[in-house]
Amino acid sequence: MTDQPCIAIDAMGGDEGLAVMLAGVARARRRYEDQFSMHFLLVGDEQAIRAGLANHPNLSAHSEIVHAPEVVGSSEKPGQAMRRAKTTSMGIAIDLVKKGRAHAAVSSGNTGALMAMAKLSLRMLPGIDRPALAAPLPTLGDNDVVMLDLGANTECDARNLVQFAVMGAAYARTTLDLERPRVALLNIGSEDQKGTEEIRAAASELRAATHLPLAFTGFVEGDKLARGNHDVIVCDGFAGNIALKTAEGTARFVADLLKRAFTSSTRSKIGFLISRPATQLLRDHLDPNNHNGAVFLGLKGIVVKSHGSANELGVATAIGNAAKMVRNDLTRRIAEDLGLDHQPTIVEKAVL
Amino acid sequence: MTDQPCIAIDAMGGDEGLAVMLAGVARARRRYEDQFSMHFLLVGDEQAIRAGLANHPNLSAHSEIVHAPEVVGSSEKPGQAMRRAKTTSMGIAIDLVKKGRAHAAVSSGNTGALMAMAKLSLRMLPGIDRPALAAPLPTLGDNDVVMLDLGANTECDARNLVQFAVMGAAYARTTLDLERPRVALLNIGSEDQKGTEEIRAAASELRAATHLPLAFTGFVEGDKLARGNHDVIVCDGFAGNIALKTAEGTARFVADLLKRAFTSSTRSKIGFLISRPATQLLRDHLDPNNHNGAVFLGLKGIVVKSHGSANELGVATAIGNAAKMVRNDLTRRIAEDLGLDHQPTIVEKAVL
């Protein structure tokens, strides 16, 4: 547990380029100054980073440059990227976590490559077969809901889903400060016989596993994700990616329709101007850049995926989330929840 | 093709009960009076329907009652419901379509039971293995987008997905009046290697099948469903149900946040009152009751599923959609697109 996190930044990854990454890092440093004394290892082309830092004089004192000659392409296949782990900014940023030089790595680059490299370099926690991509999402309730897997694993079996439930609960316990998170499985109905065999099997495992530090609440449907009735929602990476992106797209769709409505007449324009401070708050609440930074759970180290199109604000949010995970000692907490100190592990008890 | 559709109504199905169903039927008759001269076969408990009709004197002249002694329960298993096909309001409504006494059936009841009964009674069109639940959804573009499968088939193979694409395109051609609908497969990325094996195989079939009356546009992600860049979106029933419900839930979530924002201060309340006519239009546009009525494509007859919680407006919308499908001769148009007049069928050519 530390308030002086050292974060390795893949400065070259993401659609927006180095300038936005550096601006995001600088913003994170300022924004979280009261909470953390952050230090950054900026990984990428040394000359370009040095030139970019000229625009952020205050950042230079809190960062050092780690040169990486290459960059992982946004559509590069994971296998191909992995062979360049030692020379790419993404691979080197992860390696800094492995070597203990950084507490966490943050990248806006290629998700598949990031997961493959992180898995190979950092390895999985004992008892975990696959990492899962998890992120907190906004709700109408008192706290966010943690959703996983958001796209790391296209297909999952019951054992994977149970492991995700345990890891997601541990994440909710540390970041949302909940004793016994309410965990649900995403499904297409609430009745026992609904969904795939994998989901039904995972449900029966979780229902039986009353010793786990979570309260299993059954199935949740797509229309109830944001109601605030659950703390963790578990699904395979296909369903999670579809749900997450559909939610993002729908929020933007409604916002676009709202814009049209407000500009449809002089009267509505006036009404809009008067209500603006209120609608601005809503806009901020829904801006994906305020919810950026998914983490690969199940690894022996913290690797945070920032959205490829994240802007300066989004990069800063992802870095802030990484710093909080470091402070909350997320990896150790998950390992504890997995019951690694005794045999059989909690997950083994749950699934064997 | 007829402007005098006769619609069989499962008057007992749905969460809202007989009174709402009858009010919806009465509303549909009034609402579409200019377009259709509708006739209704109201299927259910004769005495209860007769009593309910007392509140809708104008409807009586356009409807007759078909007695059904039993009702399918909302959580009844499909297999169990099927054994009561001859005595339940749902089963008898479908049978009226089979016997040619009604052009279409509309039910707000149990989806699984409705599909199982419809499949058994009406049978599949030649060349189609499974029915798919399809509905038009609102977009930012010029027309709605047809999405299928929305929950009839939890798991699908490539052949099913290709068949859904052909049926969805035929549906878009008839209801949206498009020559060559743009068809996309829902996936978790736009690159060729993304998604499950089934989706990738379906994509390669569709890419090769240039003789089909559709333009295959590749993969679409969940955040781009409502952009108006596609006319038909194809997926298995699990992903479709997750996407549809997540979109519904998110729209409601944003609306709830907006309400909070508008009531957060006197200033914003005043602004809201001034903009009200504009936001009311938006509310109507997003109200699921204005987009109610999914159809099981691939059957030899029209069966429309109304949302279980549809209100009077929702029921009326579903009935209007059924009437339009009757007028557009949807079943014949799909059969034609499937190339049933010659061997091998279009679908067979596409997948064999």
XYZ file of C-alpha atoms in Angstrom:
704
model
C 0.000 0.000 0.000
C 1.593 3.263 -1.119
C 0.567 6.833 -1.830
C 3.646 7.216 -4.002
C 2.759 5.028 -6.955
C 5.190 4.672 -9.812
C 3.265 4.176 -13.050
C 4.786 2.951 -16.318
C 3.083 4.691 -19.248
C 3.000 3.239 -22.757
C 3.445 6.723 -24.190
C 3.140 5.594 -27.831
C -0.082 3.504 -27.686
C -3.576 4.717 -28.547
C -5.243 6.429 -31.484
C -4.556 9.951 -30.264
C -0.773 9.820 -30.168
C 2.014 10.879 -27.863
C 0.893 14.477 -27.277
C -2.456 13.385 -25.813
C -0.806 10.689 -23.677
C 1.661 13.198 -22.214
C -1.078 15.775 -21.639
C -3.088 13.062 -19.867
C -0.138 12.131 -17.652
C 0.453 15.784 -16.767
C -3.220 16.210 -15.969
C -3.270 13.096 -13.788
C -0.302 14.382 -11.792
C -2.057 17.704 -11.129
C -5.506 16.228 -10.604
C -4.505 13.645 -8.013
C -1.780 15.759 -6.366
C -3.681 15.825 -3.049
C -4.036 12.044 -2.954
C -0.860 10.753 -4.509
C 2.693 11.726 -5.137
C 2.967 9.996 -8.481
C 6.093 9.132 -10.394
C 5.991 8.175 -14.064
C 8.148 6.052 -16.307
C 7.361 7.329 -19.797
C 8.072 4.504 -22.236
C 8.572 5.198 -25.927
C 10.709 7.103 -28.407
C 13.114 9.053 -26.194
C 13.579 11.991 -28.527
C 9.852 12.417 -29.198
C 8.998 12.184 -25.498
C 11.730 14.674 -24.576
C 10.354 17.096 -27.174
C 6.796 16.537 -25.929
C 7.779 17.140 -22.298
C 8.808 20.682 -23.239
C 5.092 21.506 -23.102
C 4.765 20.061 -19.590
C 7.617 21.503 -17.504
C 6.033 20.419 -14.198
C 5.818 16.825 -15.331
C 9.537 16.476 -16.045
C 10.428 16.584 -12.359
C 8.087 13.643 -11.696
C 9.017 11.434 -14.592
C 11.811 9.691 -16.363
C 12.016 8.448 -19.923
C 12.545 4.781 -20.750
C 13.459 4.425 -24.390
C 11.565 1.932 -26.593
C 12.461 1.836 -30.292
C 9.196 0.242 -31.517
C 5.409 0.555 -31.187
C 2.681 -2.136 -31.271
C 0.273 -1.452 -34.149
C -3.411 -0.996 -33.370
C -4.437 -3.915 -35.585
C -1.335 -6.043 -35.010
C -2.096 -9.627 -34.048
C -1.248 -10.482 -30.416
C 1.120 -13.298 -31.421
C 3.086 -10.968 -33.649
C 3.223 -8.233 -31.012
C 4.423 -10.690 -28.365
C 7.546 -11.451 -30.373
C 8.428 -7.749 -30.057
C 7.795 -7.532 -26.298
C 11.372 -6.465 -25.541
C 11.499 -3.592 -28.032
C 7.999 -2.068 -27.988
C 6.759 0.646 -25.633
C 3.891 -1.632 -24.535
C 6.132 -4.612 -23.836
C 8.709 -2.556 -21.963
C 6.036 -0.804 -19.848
C 4.750 -4.233 -18.732
C 8.300 -5.445 -18.112
C 8.876 -2.513 -15.747
C 5.995 -3.842 -13.611
C 7.439 -7.339 -13.728
C 10.860 -6.083 -12.616
C 9.269 -4.170 -9.743
C 10.415 -0.815 -11.120
C 6.766 0.289 -11.593
C 3.673 -0.511 -9.509
C 1.381 -0.533 -12.555
C 1.386 -0.063 -16.328
C -1.136 1.980 -18.327
C -1.612 1.650 -22.095
C -4.147 2.961 -24.621
C -2.831 0.510 -27.218
C -4.067 -2.726 -28.833
C -6.119 -4.649 -26.210
C -5.347 -8.144 -27.507
C -1.615 -7.479 -27.622
C -1.683 -5.882 -24.164
C -3.420 -8.894 -22.650
C -1.177 -11.424 -24.386
C 2.011 -9.596 -23.353
C 0.810 -9.033 -19.796
C -0.173 -12.663 -19.394
C 3.148 -13.927 -20.734
C 5.281 -11.503 -18.761
C 3.464 -11.169 -15.432
C 1.846 -14.643 -15.355
C -1.479 -15.548 -13.798
C -2.245 -15.738 -10.104
C -2.354 -19.373 -8.945
C -5.831 -20.853 -9.459
C -6.728 -18.465 -12.284
C -6.861 -19.781 -15.857
C -7.413 -16.546 -17.739
C -7.290 -12.822 -17.047
C -10.528 -10.834 -17.301
C -10.932 -7.199 -18.264
C -12.896 -5.368 -15.555
C -14.128 -1.810 -15.175
C -16.489 0.136 -12.924
C -19.555 1.521 -14.725
C -21.950 4.256 -13.581
C -25.321 3.336 -12.057
C -28.344 5.030 -10.531
C -27.339 3.553 -7.180
C -24.851 4.604 -4.505
C -21.837 3.045 -6.151
C -20.551 1.970 -9.558
C -20.990 -1.584 -10.726
C -17.907 -3.635 -11.650
C -18.378 -5.495 -14.905
C -16.161 -8.293 -16.256
C -15.101 -9.760 -18.663
C -15.320 -6.807 -21.049
C -13.612 -8.477 -23.989
C -10.480 -10.379 -23.021
C -12.054 -13.840 -23.511
C -14.519 -14.379 -26.356
C -15.714 -17.692 -24.952
C -15.665 -18.840 -21.330
C -16.580 -21.991 -19.458
C -18.317 -22.200 -16.080
C -14.988 -22.409 -14.231
C -13.794 -19.156 -15.885
C -17.034 -17.409 -14.937
C -16.759 -18.515 -11.296
C -13.159 -17.257 -11.183
C -14.291 -13.949 -12.679
C -16.965 -13.699 -9.968
C -14.383 -14.151 -7.209
C -11.939 -11.676 -8.794
C -14.686 -9.152 -9.536
C -15.889 -9.358 -5.945
C -12.345 -8.785 -4.678
C -12.047 -5.779 -6.978
C -15.367 -4.397 -5.703
C -14.285 -4.993 -2.121
C -11.105 -2.964 -2.606
C -12.241 -0.180 -4.945
C -15.880 0.223 -3.866
C -15.156 -0.609 -0.220
C -17.905 -3.223 0.065
C -17.860 -6.088 2.585
C -19.811 -8.650 0.612
C -20.450 -7.479 -2.954
C -23.664 -8.591 -4.664
C -22.579 -10.578 -7.732
C -24.880 -11.442 -10.663
C -24.370 -13.299 -13.934
C -25.461 -11.503 -17.103
C -28.135 -13.551 -18.853
C -31.110 -13.281 -21.209
C -33.710 -13.996 -18.528
C -33.945 -14.381 -14.789
C -35.326 -17.929 -14.707
C -33.035 -20.861 -13.859
C -33.304 -22.535 -17.265
C -32.313 -19.406 -19.258
C -29.044 -18.935 -21.106
C -26.158 -21.150 -22.102
C -25.046 -24.300 -20.330
C -21.899 -22.497 -19.137
C -23.908 -19.755 -17.436
C -26.311 -22.175 -15.791
C -23.425 -24.286 -14.506
C -21.625 -21.202 -13.161
C -24.842 -20.139 -11.409
C -25.207 -23.455 -9.667
C -21.537 -23.373 -8.568
C -21.910 -19.849 -7.208
C -25.198 -20.638 -5.494
C -23.505 -23.518 -3.666
C -20.343 -21.582 -2.822
C -21.688 -19.806 0.270
C -18.185 -19.618 1.789
C -17.089 -17.081 -0.859
C -16.853 -13.422 0.258
C -19.717 -12.398 -2.042
C -23.515 -12.593 -2.223
C -24.618 -14.312 -5.423
C -27.857 -12.704 -6.600
C -28.619 -14.850 -9.662
C -29.121 -13.639 -13.213
C -29.360 -10.027 -14.359
C -30.674 -8.921 -17.757
C -29.204 -6.197 -19.957
C -31.860 -3.643 -19.052
C -31.018 -3.752 -15.341
C -27.223 -3.291 -15.399
C -27.289 0.324 -14.250
C -30.074 0.090 -11.682
C -27.655 -0.148 -8.777
C -28.997 -3.516 -7.564
C -25.690 -5.309 -8.154
C -22.048 -4.565 -7.364
C -20.439 -7.006 -9.793
C -21.756 -8.313 -13.108
C -20.030 -11.346 -14.598
C -20.155 -12.521 -18.215
C -17.926 -13.820 -20.995
C -15.932 -11.285 -22.991
C -18.264 -11.432 -25.980
C -21.424 -10.558 -24.050
C -19.524 -8.039 -21.908
C -18.109 -6.239 -24.918
C -21.524 -6.169 -26.632
C -23.215 -4.836 -23.471
C -20.538 -2.231 -22.713
C -20.385 -0.884 -26.251
C -24.165 -0.951 -26.684
C -24.501 1.053 -23.468
C -21.880 3.568 -24.688
C -23.531 3.812 -28.098
C -27.016 4.212 -26.657
C -25.917 6.933 -24.229
C -24.377 8.815 -27.163
C -27.500 8.156 -29.272
C -29.778 9.616 -26.603
C -27.436 12.580 -26.153
C -27.513 13.213 -29.916
C -31.313 13.023 -29.964
C -31.421 15.402 -27.007
C -29.197 17.840 -28.847
C -31.547 17.680 -31.828
C -34.532 18.220 -29.549
C -32.945 21.222 -27.850
C -31.980 22.865 -31.133
C -35.314 22.151 -32.831
C -36.906 25.501 -31.917
C -36.000 28.877 -30.454
C -38.084 28.046 -27.416
C -36.225 24.829 -26.728
C -32.883 26.562 -27.308
C -33.742 29.098 -24.623
C -34.830 26.347 -22.257
C -31.560 24.554 -22.925
C -29.450 27.613 -22.158
C -31.236 28.066 -18.855
C -30.821 24.390 -17.867
C -27.268 24.201 -19.144
C -25.477 23.863 -15.794
C -27.656 20.820 -15.037
C -27.236 19.171 -18.438
C -23.495 19.826 -18.264
C -23.323 17.760 -15.078
C -25.146 14.961 -16.874
C -22.786 15.206 -19.817
C -19.806 14.874 -17.483
C -21.409 11.933 -15.715
C -21.860 10.096 -19.012
C -18.554 11.066 -20.654
C -16.669 7.764 -21.153
C -13.461 9.685 -20.427
C -14.670 9.974 -16.833
C -14.973 6.175 -16.597
C -11.782 5.180 -18.382
C -9.315 2.520 -17.250
C -10.196 -1.174 -17.289
C -7.885 -3.570 -15.471
C -6.809 -7.111 -16.365
C -7.706 -9.055 -13.229
C -5.945 -12.300 -12.433
C -2.416 -11.200 -13.288
C 0.493 -10.928 -10.858
C 0.627 -7.189 -11.416
C -1.558 -4.245 -12.385
C -2.025 -3.495 -16.079
C -4.642 -0.892 -16.957
C -6.163 -0.581 -20.422
C -7.145 2.942 -21.379
C -9.635 3.347 -24.242
C -7.869 3.670 -27.620
C -9.661 6.934 -28.337
C -9.321 8.336 -24.811
C -8.578 12.060 -24.716
C -6.388 13.871 -22.182
C -9.116 13.611 -19.529
C -9.607 9.901 -20.264
C -5.893 9.138 -19.954
C -5.783 11.026 -16.650
C -8.778 9.057 -15.324
C -7.161 5.734 -16.273
C -3.930 6.724 -14.509
C -5.898 7.776 -11.423
C -7.636 4.382 -11.382
C -4.272 2.633 -11.673
C -2.933 4.658 -8.743
C -5.961 3.717 -6.614
C -5.435 0.027 -7.428
C -1.806 0.370 -6.331
C -2.808 2.072 -3.087
C -5.478 -0.577 -2.431
C -2.942 -3.314 -3.093
C -5.381 -4.912 -5.512
C -3.223 -7.847 -6.596
C -2.579 -8.964 -3.017
C -6.266 -8.562 -2.084
C -7.366 -10.691 -5.003
C -4.748 -13.315 -4.195
C -6.019 -13.373 -0.611
C -9.603 -13.749 -1.744
C -8.564 -16.604 -3.950
C -7.370 -18.234 -0.748
C -3.845 -18.856 -1.885
C -2.543 -19.372 1.647
C -4.280 -22.671 2.125
C -5.238 -25.649 -0.008
C -7.632 -26.153 -1.687
C -8.124 -22.597 -2.936
C -11.525 -20.956 -2.753
C -11.914 -21.261 -6.483
C -10.958 -24.923 -6.370
C -13.497 -25.506 -3.627
C -16.075 -23.683 -5.705
C -15.528 -25.498 -8.940
C -14.177 -28.943 -8.142
C -51.741 -8.078 -49.969
C -54.730 -6.719 -48.083
C -55.764 -3.542 -46.333
C -58.336 -5.515 -44.391
C -56.156 -7.577 -42.108
C -57.747 -9.988 -39.689
C -55.600 -10.234 -36.560
C -55.902 -12.938 -33.910
C -55.192 -11.468 -30.483
C -54.014 -13.541 -27.522
C -56.170 -11.452 -25.206
C -54.975 -13.186 -22.027
C -51.166 -13.018 -22.474
C -48.845 -10.384 -21.034
C -48.131 -8.947 -17.591
C -50.729 -6.208 -17.815
C -53.819 -8.360 -18.261
C -56.915 -8.424 -20.399
C -58.016 -4.807 -19.855
C -54.758 -3.416 -21.283
C -54.839 -5.847 -24.225
C -58.390 -4.813 -25.121
C -57.594 -1.118 -24.722
C -54.588 -1.665 -27.023
C -56.721 -3.392 -29.644
C -59.297 -0.592 -29.517
C -56.547 1.969 -29.845
C -54.984 0.165 -32.807
C -58.332 0.101 -34.596
C -58.737 3.889 -34.159
C -55.103 4.761 -34.768
C -54.754 2.901 -38.060
C -58.312 3.533 -39.283
C -57.046 5.552 -42.269
C -54.692 2.797 -43.390
C -56.488 -0.403 -42.529
C -59.937 -1.745 -41.961
C -58.927 -4.206 -39.272
C -60.889 -7.130 -37.941
C -59.960 -8.868 -34.697
C -60.397 -12.360 -33.330
C -60.138 -11.891 -29.570
C -58.975 -15.191 -28.088
C -59.445 -15.942 -24.394
C -62.024 -16.313 -21.666
C -65.292 -15.493 -23.432
C -67.074 -14.081 -20.413
C -64.162 -11.884 -19.349
C -63.656 -10.555 -22.888
C -67.360 -9.848 -23.287
C -67.317 -7.907 -20.010
C -64.161 -6.035 -21.073
C -65.643 -5.096 -24.440
C -68.369 -3.142 -22.650
C -65.732 -0.397 -22.234
C -64.974 -0.378 -25.970
C -68.311 -0.222 -27.800
C -66.676 0.714 -31.139
C -64.434 -2.314 -31.040
C -67.284 -4.829 -30.784
C -68.405 -4.205 -34.350
C -64.914 -5.057 -35.608
C -64.212 -8.110 -33.546
C -65.449 -11.518 -32.554
C -64.600 -13.588 -29.538
C -62.975 -17.018 -29.805
C -63.194 -18.794 -26.485
C -60.078 -20.342 -24.939
C -60.439 -21.937 -21.498
C -56.750 -21.752 -20.504
C -53.808 -19.329 -20.407
C -50.062 -19.982 -20.854
C -48.191 -18.907 -17.718
C -45.432 -16.318 -18.012
C -42.785 -18.684 -16.629
C -44.252 -21.907 -18.034
C -41.731 -24.055 -19.904
C -42.267 -24.160 -23.688
C -42.614 -27.955 -23.729
C -45.336 -27.836 -21.095
C -47.193 -25.010 -22.867
C -47.069 -26.876 -26.191
C -49.065 -29.734 -24.733
C -51.859 -27.227 -24.061
C -51.783 -25.663 -27.547
C -55.398 -26.549 -28.257
C -56.852 -25.067 -25.083
C -54.795 -21.933 -24.414
C -55.457 -18.452 -25.806
C -51.929 -18.367 -27.250
C -52.214 -21.740 -28.953
C -55.667 -21.016 -30.382
C -54.576 -17.581 -31.696
C -51.727 -19.262 -33.605
C -54.058 -22.000 -34.843
C -56.368 -19.340 -36.334
C -53.430 -18.225 -38.504
C -52.693 -21.796 -39.495
C -56.317 -22.362 -40.492
C -56.305 -19.177 -42.580
C -58.956 -17.538 -40.408
C -56.498 -14.803 -39.345
C -53.666 -13.174 -41.290
C -51.499 -12.770 -38.204
C -51.431 -13.464 -34.462
C -50.278 -11.026 -31.761
C -49.363 -12.076 -28.216
C -47.758 -10.349 -25.210
C -47.275 -13.738 -23.543
C -44.341 -16.055 -22.789
C -41.804 -15.721 -25.659
C -40.418 -19.251 -25.472
C -43.869 -20.805 -25.489
C -44.998 -18.549 -28.342
C -42.042 -19.543 -30.484
C -42.363 -23.250 -29.727
C -46.102 -23.279 -30.464
C -45.742 -21.171 -33.619
C -42.948 -23.381 -34.923
C -44.902 -26.573 -34.285
C -48.172 -25.281 -35.670
C -47.136 -23.109 -38.618
C -43.891 -24.940 -39.533
C -40.764 -23.389 -40.969
C -40.344 -22.075 -44.504
C -38.347 -24.565 -46.615
C -34.617 -23.946 -46.252
C -34.936 -22.377 -42.797
C -33.792 -24.317 -39.739
C -34.947 -21.985 -36.982
C -37.160 -18.935 -36.620
C -35.541 -15.657 -35.555
C -37.114 -12.853 -33.572
C -36.739 -9.571 -35.490
C -37.702 -5.971 -34.740
C -36.987 -2.526 -36.141
C -35.065 -0.246 -33.774
C -34.679 3.543 -33.899
C -31.488 5.099 -35.320
C -30.034 8.524 -36.058
C -30.353 7.751 -39.773
C -33.225 7.950 -42.231
C -34.742 4.599 -41.354
C -34.922 2.111 -38.501
C -32.508 -0.793 -38.335
C -33.865 -4.353 -38.300
C -32.171 -6.488 -35.667
C -32.363 -10.261 -35.335
C -32.226 -12.670 -33.553
C -33.464 -10.917 -30.415
C -33.712 -13.986 -28.214
C -35.342 -16.936 -29.963
C -32.099 -18.939 -30.305
C -29.518 -18.807 -27.522
C -26.826 -20.367 -29.689
C -26.538 -20.279 -33.486
C -24.208 -21.740 -36.071
C -22.944 -19.996 -39.220
C -25.749 -21.471 -41.314
C -28.392 -20.030 -38.947
C -26.744 -16.605 -39.072
C -26.672 -16.612 -42.897
C -30.365 -17.564 -42.967
C -31.119 -14.755 -40.503
C -29.269 -12.338 -42.803
C -31.403 -13.335 -45.808
C -34.653 -13.171 -43.804
C -33.705 -9.881 -42.146
C -32.893 -8.376 -45.533
C -36.267 -9.520 -46.903
C -37.963 -7.962 -43.874
C -36.070 -4.687 -44.413
C -36.941 -4.752 -48.115
C -40.655 -5.033 -47.353
C -41.049 -2.887 -44.244
C -38.356 -0.255 -44.868
C -38.804 -0.276 -48.634
C -35.117 -0.760 -49.404
C -33.790 -2.332 -52.612
C -30.597 -3.821 -51.272
C -30.391 -3.561 -47.484
C -26.968 -3.155 -45.871
C -26.503 -6.158 -43.587
C -23.882 -6.405 -40.829
C -22.986 -9.063 -38.264
C -22.801 -7.930 -34.630
C -19.299 -8.576 -33.306
C -16.763 -7.394 -30.726
C -14.451 -5.791 -33.268
C -14.353 -4.909 -36.933
C -11.263 -6.930 -37.876
C -11.638 -10.250 -39.702
C -10.189 -12.365 -36.887
C -12.560 -11.008 -34.204
C -15.399 -12.940 -32.592
C -16.477 -16.545 -32.489
C -15.827 -19.157 -35.164
C -19.549 -19.120 -36.068
C -19.534 -15.376 -36.756
C -16.330 -15.505 -38.789
C -17.689 -18.394 -40.878
C -20.989 -16.578 -41.462
C -19.056 -13.486 -42.560
C -17.077 -15.405 -45.119
C -20.265 -17.044 -46.474
C -22.008 -13.683 -46.742
C -18.994 -12.019 -48.323
C -18.968 -14.708 -51.033
C -22.752 -14.698 -51.586
C -22.886 -11.689 -53.911
C -26.034 -13.041 -55.605
C -28.095 -12.374 -52.461
C -30.392 -9.300 -52.520
C -28.374 -7.578 -49.796
C -25.107 -5.699 -49.334
C -22.962 -7.345 -46.663
C -21.058 -4.632 -44.806
C -18.979 -6.756 -42.416
C -18.913 -6.524 -38.632
C -20.596 -3.869 -36.522
C -19.819 -3.222 -32.845
C -22.362 -2.497 -30.121
C -21.621 1.232 -30.024
C -22.578 1.717 -33.675
C -25.986 -0.018 -33.805
C -28.012 3.191 -33.897
C -25.778 5.239 -36.183
C -27.924 4.553 -39.234
C -25.059 2.975 -41.228
C -26.777 -0.422 -41.436
C -30.281 -1.612 -42.298
C -30.064 -5.092 -40.798
C -27.968 -6.337 -37.878
C -27.611 -10.087 -37.447
C -26.554 -11.959 -34.303
C -27.452 -14.982 -32.211
C -30.339 -14.636 -29.771
C -28.072 -14.323 -26.746
C -26.073 -11.359 -28.071
C -29.232 -9.819 -29.579
C -31.133 -10.009 -26.339
C -28.187 -8.567 -24.368
C -27.783 -5.701 -26.875
C -31.501 -4.909 -27.110
C -32.071 -4.926 -23.356
C -28.852 -3.025 -22.629
C -29.951 -0.361 -25.116
C -33.390 -0.143 -23.480
C -31.880 -0.011 -20.004
C -29.314 2.622 -20.974
C -31.930 4.844 -22.621
C -33.983 4.656 -19.430
C -30.855 5.258 -17.341
C -29.986 8.410 -19.279
C -33.600 9.589 -19.088
C -33.546 9.082 -15.299
C -30.281 10.999 -14.985
C -31.748 13.743 -17.128
C -34.775 13.946 -14.879
C -32.471 14.262 -11.865
C -30.489 16.967 -13.668
C -33.611 18.926 -14.581
C -35.016 18.773 -11.066
C -31.713 19.583 -9.365
C -32.329 23.347 -9.135
C -35.065 25.910 -9.667
C -33.146 27.273 -12.620
C -32.980 23.907 -14.368
C -36.663 23.261 -13.594
C -37.580 26.488 -15.380
C -35.394 25.576 -18.331
C -37.018 22.176 -18.463
C -40.533 23.618 -18.511
C -39.582 25.887 -21.399
C -37.986 23.059 -23.413
C -40.735 20.601 -22.543
C -42.310 20.277 -26.012
C -38.904 19.286 -27.405
C -38.045 16.823 -24.647
C -41.527 15.328 -24.943
C -40.796 14.492 -28.591
C -37.596 12.795 -27.486
C -39.431 10.867 -24.794
C -41.923 9.622 -27.385
C -39.121 8.674 -29.755
C -37.445 6.560 -27.076
C -40.578 5.044 -25.508
C -40.280 1.277 -26.131
C -44.058 1.219 -26.549
C -43.540 3.110 -29.809
C -41.227 0.358 -31.077
C -43.165 -2.667 -29.905
C -43.864 -5.788 -31.959
C -41.117 -8.237 -32.881
C -41.892 -10.895 -35.483
C -40.753 -14.514 -35.713
C -39.207 -14.674 -39.186
C -38.965 -17.984 -41.030
C -42.425 -19.304 -40.169
C -45.193 -19.995 -42.668
C -47.319 -17.287 -41.100
C -47.038 -14.044 -39.159
C -46.734 -14.214 -35.366
C -45.908 -10.978 -33.585
C -44.505 -10.870 -30.065
C -45.536 -7.828 -28.074
C -43.431 -6.939 -24.995
C -44.775 -8.596 -21.843
C -44.995 -5.252 -20.089
C -46.381 -3.329 -23.088
C -49.046 -0.790 -22.188
C -52.085 0.141 -24.284
C -49.909 2.173 -26.666
C -47.411 -0.678 -26.977
C -50.091 -3.227 -27.795
C -51.523 -0.879 -30.435
C -48.064 -0.426 -32.000
C -47.505 -4.180 -32.170
C -50.887 -4.683 -33.843
C -50.095 -1.922 -36.352
C -46.797 -3.625 -37.176
C -48.594 -6.927 -37.691
C -51.080 -5.240 -40.044
C -48.231 -3.749 -42.083
C -46.564 -7.153 -42.383
C -49.859 -8.573 -43.639
C -50.237 -5.778 -46.190
C -46.634 -6.212 -47.330
C -47.177 -9.946 -47.687
C -44.071 -10.542 -45.614
C -44.152 -14.345 -45.578
C -44.380 -14.587 -49.382
C -41.625 -11.975 -49.848
C -39.277 -13.863 -47.543
C -40.090 -17.149 -49.284
C -39.306 -15.494 -52.635
C -36.012 -14.134 -51.339
C -35.133 -17.548 -50.096
C -35.457 -18.620 -53.711
C -37.996 -21.345 -53.104
C -39.080 -21.460 -56.754
C -35.865 -23.032 -57.927
C -33.301 -25.477 -56.606
C -30.900 -25.058 -54.913
C -32.328 -22.310 -52.711
C -30.426 -19.104 -52.144
C -29.617 -20.142 -48.639
C -28.445 -23.533 -49.781
C -26.215 -21.894 -52.377
C -24.884 -19.576 -49.689
C -24.074 -22.189 -47.120
C -23.387 -25.411 -48.933
